[in-house]
C-alpha cells in the first residue's frame, strides 16, 4: 500500500488543491439527490439545516416537504400562528428550534422587509442561528467562502489530518481546506463524506475519494464510547370515545416541550391486567419502555377530547405521535 501523504499545515498548497478537487469531483458524481439541494433559496436551506440538526436525513425529507407546503415562504412563516408552526414541527421534536425559526422569520419580515441577511455575520444576528447554521446558509445560498464544522466534518478532519483537533483548531483546519470558489458545495461534500463514507464505526475507505491524502485511513479510533443508556418505564392512558382521543397539555413553563399535547400519564396498573401495547422510545440517554393502557383513569385534572381529524393539526409530542400511530389513530 502506498504511504499516505499528510496534508501539510503550511507550505505549498498542492495537497490542498488535490484534496478539494478530488472531494468535489466525488460530490458532483455521488451526491445524494436531496430536495433542498435543488434550491439556493436561503429560506429552504435554513429550514433544511435546522431540521437536519434534529434528525436523520430520511426523517427530514417528509417533514421538509410538509413544512414548505404549509409555509412556503419566510413571509408565510412569519404570519403563522405559533401553534400551527409547532404542529408542522410535530414529530421532529425539540420545539425550541421551531420557536426560534418563527421568531427569526418575524424579525426578517419586520426589520428587513422580508430579505434574508446574505452574510454569515448578518445571519448570526437571528435567533437560533449559530456559527454552524450561519456558515452553512451563507456558503450554500450566498457563496460566501466560510467553512462549516459539524460532527461529520469534525470526524473527517481528524481522520484526514491524523490529529485529534478540537475547538478553534477544527474551524481553522476546515477553513484552510475550503474551496473558496465553491464553498457551498465543498461544505456539503465534507458533510456528505462524513455521513456516507467516513462513518463513525466502519469507515468505507475503499470508496473514499481522498484516501490518498488521508493520514489514518480509518484507523483513528473513536474518541468516546456512547453513553450507557438509562432504562425507564412509563405508562400512558389511551382513552377513546366516538373517534375522539383524550389529550393533556404540558405546562407552558415546562423545560421540555412546553405547551405540547400528549396522552395523560398514569400510574402502573396493579390489578394484573396487561397494557394494550408496549413500545420503545429513546430520549437522549434514556431508553423508555412505554406501556399504553386503554381506558385507564388519568391522574391529574385538565385535558380535552380531540377528534381524529384534528389530531394532525395539534402540536403533539413525538412520543404521543408515535403512540397514536401505533394505535392507528393517526
Ligand atoms: N448535514 C447537514 N446539512 C447538510 C448538507 N447540506 N449536506 C450534507 N449533509 C448535511
Coordinates of C-alpha atoms and ligand atoms in Angstrom, one line a residue:
X1 CA 0.0 0.0 0.0
X2 CA 1.3 3.5 -0.9
X3 CA 2.3 5.5 2.1
X4 CA -0.3 8.1 2.9
X5 CA 0.7 11.7 2.2
X6 CA -0.1 14.1 5.0
X7 CA -1.6 17.4 4.2
X8 CA 1.0 19.9 5.4
X9 CA -0.3 22.6 7.8
X10 CA 1.7 25.2 5.8
X11 CA 3.9 25.4 2.7
X12 CA 2.9 24.6 -0.9
X13 CA -0.8 24.1 -1.2
X14 CA -0.8 21.5 -3.9
X15 CA -2.1 18.8 -1.5
X16 CA -5.0 21.1 -0.5
X17 CA -5.8 21.6 -4.2
X18 CA -5.8 17.9 -4.8
X19 CA -8.0 17.4 -1.7
X20 CA -10.5 20.0 -3.0
X21 CA -10.7 18.7 -6.5
X22 CA -10.9 15.0 -5.5
X23 CA -13.6 15.7 -3.0
X24 CA -15.7 18.0 -5.3
X25 CA -15.4 15.5 -8.2
X26 CA -16.7 12.8 -5.9
X27 CA -19.5 15.1 -4.7
X28 CA -20.5 16.0 -8.2
X29 CA -21.0 12.4 -9.2
X30 CA -22.1 10.8 -6.0
X31 CA -24.1 13.3 -4.0
X32 CA -27.5 12.3 -2.7
X33 CA -30.3 13.9 -4.5
X34 CA -31.8 15.8 -1.5
X35 CA -34.7 18.1 -2.0
X36 CA -33.0 21.2 -0.5
X37 CA -30.1 20.8 -2.9
X38 CA -32.3 21.8 -5.8
X39 CA -32.6 25.3 -4.4
X40 CA -30.5 28.3 -3.5
X41 CA -33.3 29.9 -1.6
X42 CA -31.9 30.8 1.8
X43 CA -35.3 30.1 3.5
X44 CA -35.3 26.5 2.2
X45 CA -31.6 26.0 3.1
X46 CA -32.2 27.4 6.6
X47 CA -35.1 25.1 7.1
X48 CA -33.2 22.0 5.9
X49 CA -30.2 22.9 8.1
X50 CA -32.3 23.3 11.2
X51 CA -34.2 20.1 10.6
X52 CA -31.0 18.2 9.9
X53 CA -29.8 19.2 13.3
X54 CA -32.8 17.4 14.8
X55 CA -32.9 14.1 13.0
X56 CA -31.8 11.8 10.2
X57 CA -32.0 12.8 6.5
X58 CA -34.8 10.3 5.8
X59 CA -37.0 11.7 8.5
X60 CA -36.2 15.3 7.5
X61 CA -37.4 14.8 3.9
X62 CA -41.0 14.2 4.7
X63 CA -41.2 17.0 7.3
X64 CA -39.4 19.4 5.0
X65 CA -42.0 19.0 2.2
X66 CA -44.9 19.2 4.6
X67 CA -43.5 22.3 6.3
X68 CA -42.9 24.1 3.0
X69 CA -46.4 23.1 1.8
X70 CA -47.8 24.9 4.9
X71 CA -45.3 27.8 5.0
X72 CA -43.8 28.1 1.5
X73 CA -42.0 31.4 2.2
X74 CA -40.5 33.3 5.1
X75 CA -43.4 35.7 4.9
X76 CA -45.9 32.9 5.4
X77 CA -43.9 31.5 8.3
X78 CA -43.7 34.9 10.0
X79 CA -47.5 35.4 9.6
X80 CA -48.4 31.9 11.0
X81 CA -49.7 31.3 14.5
X82 CA -47.2 29.6 16.8
X83 CA -49.5 26.7 17.3
X84 CA -49.5 25.9 13.6
X85 CA -45.8 26.1 13.3
X86 CA -45.4 23.7 16.3
X87 CA -47.9 21.4 14.8
X88 CA -46.0 21.3 11.5
X89 CA -42.8 20.6 13.5
X90 CA -44.5 17.8 15.4
X91 CA -42.6 14.5 15.1
X92 CA -39.3 16.3 14.8
X93 CA -39.0 17.0 18.5
X94 CA -37.1 19.8 20.2
X95 CA -39.6 22.5 19.5
X96 CA -37.4 25.3 20.7
X97 CA -35.8 25.3 17.3
X98 CA -39.2 25.8 15.6
X99 CA -40.0 28.6 18.0
X100 CA -36.7 30.3 17.3
X101 CA -37.2 30.0 13.5
X102 CA -40.6 31.5 13.9
X103 CA -39.2 34.4 15.8
X104 CA -36.4 34.9 13.3
X105 CA -38.9 34.9 10.4
X106 CA -40.8 37.7 12.1
X107 CA -37.6 39.7 12.5
X108 CA -36.7 39.2 8.8
X109 CA -40.1 40.5 7.9
X110 CA -40.4 43.4 10.3
X111 CA -36.8 44.7 10.3
X112 CA -35.5 43.6 6.9
X113 CA -38.5 43.8 4.6
X114 CA -38.5 40.0 4.1
X115 CA -35.0 39.8 2.9
X116 CA -32.5 37.4 4.4
X117 CA -29.2 38.7 5.6
X118 CA -26.7 37.5 2.9
X119 CA -23.6 37.1 5.1
X120 CA -22.6 34.8 7.9
X121 CA -22.2 37.8 10.3
X122 CA -25.7 39.1 9.4
X123 CA -27.3 35.6 9.7
X124 CA -25.8 35.1 13.2
X125 CA -27.8 38.0 14.5
X126 CA -31.0 35.9 14.1
X127 CA -32.4 33.8 16.9
X128 CA -31.5 30.2 16.6
X129 CA -28.7 30.7 14.0
X130 CA -25.3 29.9 15.5
X131 CA -21.9 29.6 13.9
X132 CA -22.6 26.4 12.0
X133 CA -26.0 27.3 10.6
X134 CA -24.9 30.8 9.6
X135 CA -21.9 29.4 7.8
X136 CA -24.0 26.7 6.1
X137 CA -26.6 29.2 4.8
X138 CA -24.0 31.8 3.8
X139 CA -21.9 29.4 1.8
X140 CA -24.7 27.3 0.2
X141 CA -27.2 30.1 -0.5
X142 CA -24.8 33.1 -1.0
X143 CA -21.4 31.6 -2.0
X144 CA -19.7 33.2 1.0
X145 CA -16.3 31.5 1.5
X146 CA -16.9 30.3 5.0
X147 CA -16.2 26.8 6.3
X148 CA -18.6 24.7 8.4
X149 CA -17.8 22.2 11.1
X150 CA -20.4 19.8 12.3
X151 CA -19.9 16.3 13.8
X152 CA -19.3 14.7 10.4
X153 CA -16.8 17.3 9.3
X154 CA -15.0 17.0 12.7
X155 CA -14.5 13.3 12.1
X156 CA -13.3 13.7 8.5
X157 CA -10.9 16.4 9.6
X158 CA -9.5 14.4 12.4
X159 CA -9.0 11.3 10.3
X160 CA -7.6 13.1 7.3
X161 CA -5.1 15.1 9.4
X162 CA -4.4 12.3 11.9
X163 CA -4.8 14.8 14.7
X164 CA -7.4 15.0 17.5
X165 CA -8.3 18.5 16.5
X166 CA -10.9 20.3 18.6
X167 CA -12.5 23.7 19.1
X168 CA -11.0 26.5 17.1
X169 CA -8.3 24.3 15.6
X170 CA -11.1 22.4 13.8
X171 CA -12.6 25.6 12.4
X172 CA -9.1 26.7 11.3
X173 CA -8.4 23.4 9.5
X174 CA -11.8 23.4 7.8
X175 CA -11.1 27.0 6.6
X176 CA -7.7 26.0 5.4
X177 CA -9.1 23.2 3.2
X178 CA -12.2 25.1 2.0
X179 CA -12.6 25.6 -1.8
X180 CA -13.3 29.3 -1.9
X181 CA -14.7 29.1 -5.5
X182 CA -17.3 26.5 -4.5
X183 CA -17.8 27.0 -0.7
X184 CA -21.3 25.7 -0.5
X185 CA -20.6 22.5 -2.5
X186 CA -17.3 22.0 -0.6
X187 CA -19.0 22.2 2.8
X188 CA -21.8 19.9 1.7
X189 CA -19.2 17.5 0.3
X190 CA -17.4 17.4 3.6
X191 CA -20.6 16.7 5.5
X192 CA -21.7 14.1 2.9
X193 CA -18.3 12.3 3.1
X194 CA -18.7 12.1 6.8
X195 CA -22.3 10.9 6.5
X196 CA -21.9 8.2 3.9
X197 CA -18.2 7.2 3.6
X198 CA -16.2 8.3 6.6
X199 CA -18.7 6.9 9.0
X200 CA -18.0 6.6 12.8
X201 CA -17.6 2.9 13.2
X202 CA -16.6 1.2 10.0
X203 CA -15.5 3.9 7.5
X204 CA -15.8 2.9 3.9
X205 CA -12.2 3.8 3.0
X206 CA -12.3 1.9 -0.3
X207 CA -14.9 4.3 -1.6
X208 CA -13.2 7.4 -0.3
X209 CA -12.2 10.0 -2.8
X210 CA -9.4 11.4 -0.6
X211 CA -7.9 8.1 0.7
X212 CA -4.6 9.0 -0.9
X213 CA -4.5 12.2 1.1
X214 CA -5.6 10.7 4.4
X215 CA -3.2 10.2 7.3
X216 CA -5.2 7.5 9.1
X217 CA -7.3 5.7 6.5
X218 CA -9.9 4.9 9.1
X219 CA -7.5 3.9 11.9
X220 CA -8.2 6.8 14.2
X221 CA -10.1 5.2 17.0
X222 CA -13.5 6.6 18.1
X223 CA -12.9 9.3 20.7
X224 CA -15.6 8.4 23.1
X225 CA -17.9 5.4 23.8
X226 CA -21.6 6.1 23.5
X227 CA -23.1 6.8 26.9
X228 CA -24.7 3.9 28.6
X229 CA -28.5 4.2 28.2
X230 CA -30.6 4.5 31.4
X231 CA -33.7 2.4 31.4
X232 CA -37.1 3.7 32.5
X233 CA -40.7 2.6 32.3
X234 CA -43.6 5.0 31.7
X235 CA -47.3 4.4 31.4
X236 CA -49.9 6.3 29.4
X237 CA -53.7 6.2 29.1
X238 CA -55.2 5.9 25.7
X239 CA -58.8 6.9 26.2
X240 CA -61.0 7.0 23.0
X241 CA -64.7 7.9 22.7
X242 CA -66.7 8.2 19.5
X243 CA -63.4 8.6 17.5
X244 CA -62.1 11.3 19.9
X245 CA -59.0 10.8 22.0
X246 CA -58.3 12.4 25.4
X247 CA -55.1 14.6 25.5
X248 CA -53.5 16.8 28.1
X249 CA -51.3 19.8 27.5
X250 CA -47.8 20.1 29.0
X251 CA -47.2 23.1 31.3
X252 CA -46.4 26.3 29.5
X253 CA -43.2 26.6 31.6
X254 CA -42.1 23.0 31.3
X255 CA -38.4 22.8 30.4
X256 CA -39.1 20.2 27.8
X257 CA -41.8 20.6 25.1
X258 CA -43.7 23.4 26.8
X259 CA -47.4 23.7 25.7
X260 CA -47.3 20.5 23.6
X261 CA -50.1 17.9 23.8
X262 CA -49.7 14.3 24.9
X263 CA -51.6 11.4 26.4
X264 CA -52.1 11.5 30.1
X265 CA -49.6 9.7 32.2
X266 CA -50.9 7.1 34.5
X267 CA -49.5 5.1 37.4
X268 CA -48.8 1.5 36.6
X269 CA -51.8 -0.8 36.9
X270 CA -51.5 -3.2 39.8
X271 CA -54.6 -5.3 39.1
X272 CA -52.9 -7.9 37.0
X273 CA -54.2 -6.6 33.7
X274 CA -52.0 -6.1 30.7
X275 CA -51.3 -3.0 28.7
X276 CA -52.9 -2.7 25.3
X277 CA -49.4 -2.4 23.8
X278 CA -45.9 -1.5 24.6
X279 CA -43.3 0.4 22.6
X280 CA -39.7 1.6 23.0
X281 CA -38.8 5.3 22.9
X282 CA -35.4 6.8 23.4
X283 CA -34.8 10.4 24.6
X284 CA -31.1 11.3 24.7
X285 CA -29.5 8.9 27.2
X286 CA -32.8 7.3 28.4
X287 CA -34.4 4.3 26.8
X288 CA -38.1 4.2 27.8
X289 CA -40.3 1.2 27.8
X290 CA -43.7 2.8 27.1
X291 CA -46.8 0.9 28.2
X292 CA -50.1 2.1 26.9
X293 CA -53.3 1.3 28.8
X294 CA -56.8 1.6 27.2
X295 CA -59.4 3.4 29.2
X296 CA -57.2 3.9 32.3
X297 CA -58.2 6.7 34.6
X298 CA -55.7 9.6 34.1
X299 CA -54.1 11.1 37.1
X300 CA -54.4 14.9 37.4
X301 CA -57.1 17.2 36.1
X302 CA -57.4 19.1 32.8
X303 CA -57.2 17.9 29.3
X304 CA -59.6 17.7 26.4
X305 CA -61.1 15.4 23.8
X306 CA -59.7 15.9 20.4
X307 CA -61.3 14.5 17.2
X308 CA -59.3 12.2 15.0
X309 CA -59.5 14.7 12.1
X310 CA -58.0 17.5 14.3
X311 CA -55.1 15.4 15.5
X312 CA -52.9 16.2 12.5
X313 CA -53.1 19.9 13.4
X314 CA -52.3 19.6 17.1
X315 CA -48.8 20.1 18.3
X316 CA -48.2 16.6 19.7
X317 CA -45.0 15.4 21.4
X318 CA -43.0 13.0 19.4
X319 CA -43.9 10.2 21.7
X320 CA -47.7 11.0 21.6
X321 CA -47.5 10.9 17.8
X322 CA -45.7 7.5 17.9
X323 CA -48.3 6.0 20.3
X324 CA -51.2 7.4 18.2
X325 CA -49.7 6.0 15.0
X326 CA -49.3 2.6 16.6
X327 CA -52.9 2.8 17.8
X328 CA -53.8 3.7 14.2
X329 CA -55.4 7.0 15.3
X330 CA -53.0 8.9 13.0
Ligands
LIG1 N1 -25.8 17.8 7.1 C1 -26.4 19.0 7.4 N2 -26.5 19.8 6.3 C2 -26.1 19.0 5.3 C3 -25.9 19.3 3.9 N3 -26.4 20.4 3.4 N4 -25.4 18.3 3.2 C4 -25.0 17.2 3.7 N5 -25.1 16.9 5.0 C5 -25.6 17.8 5.8

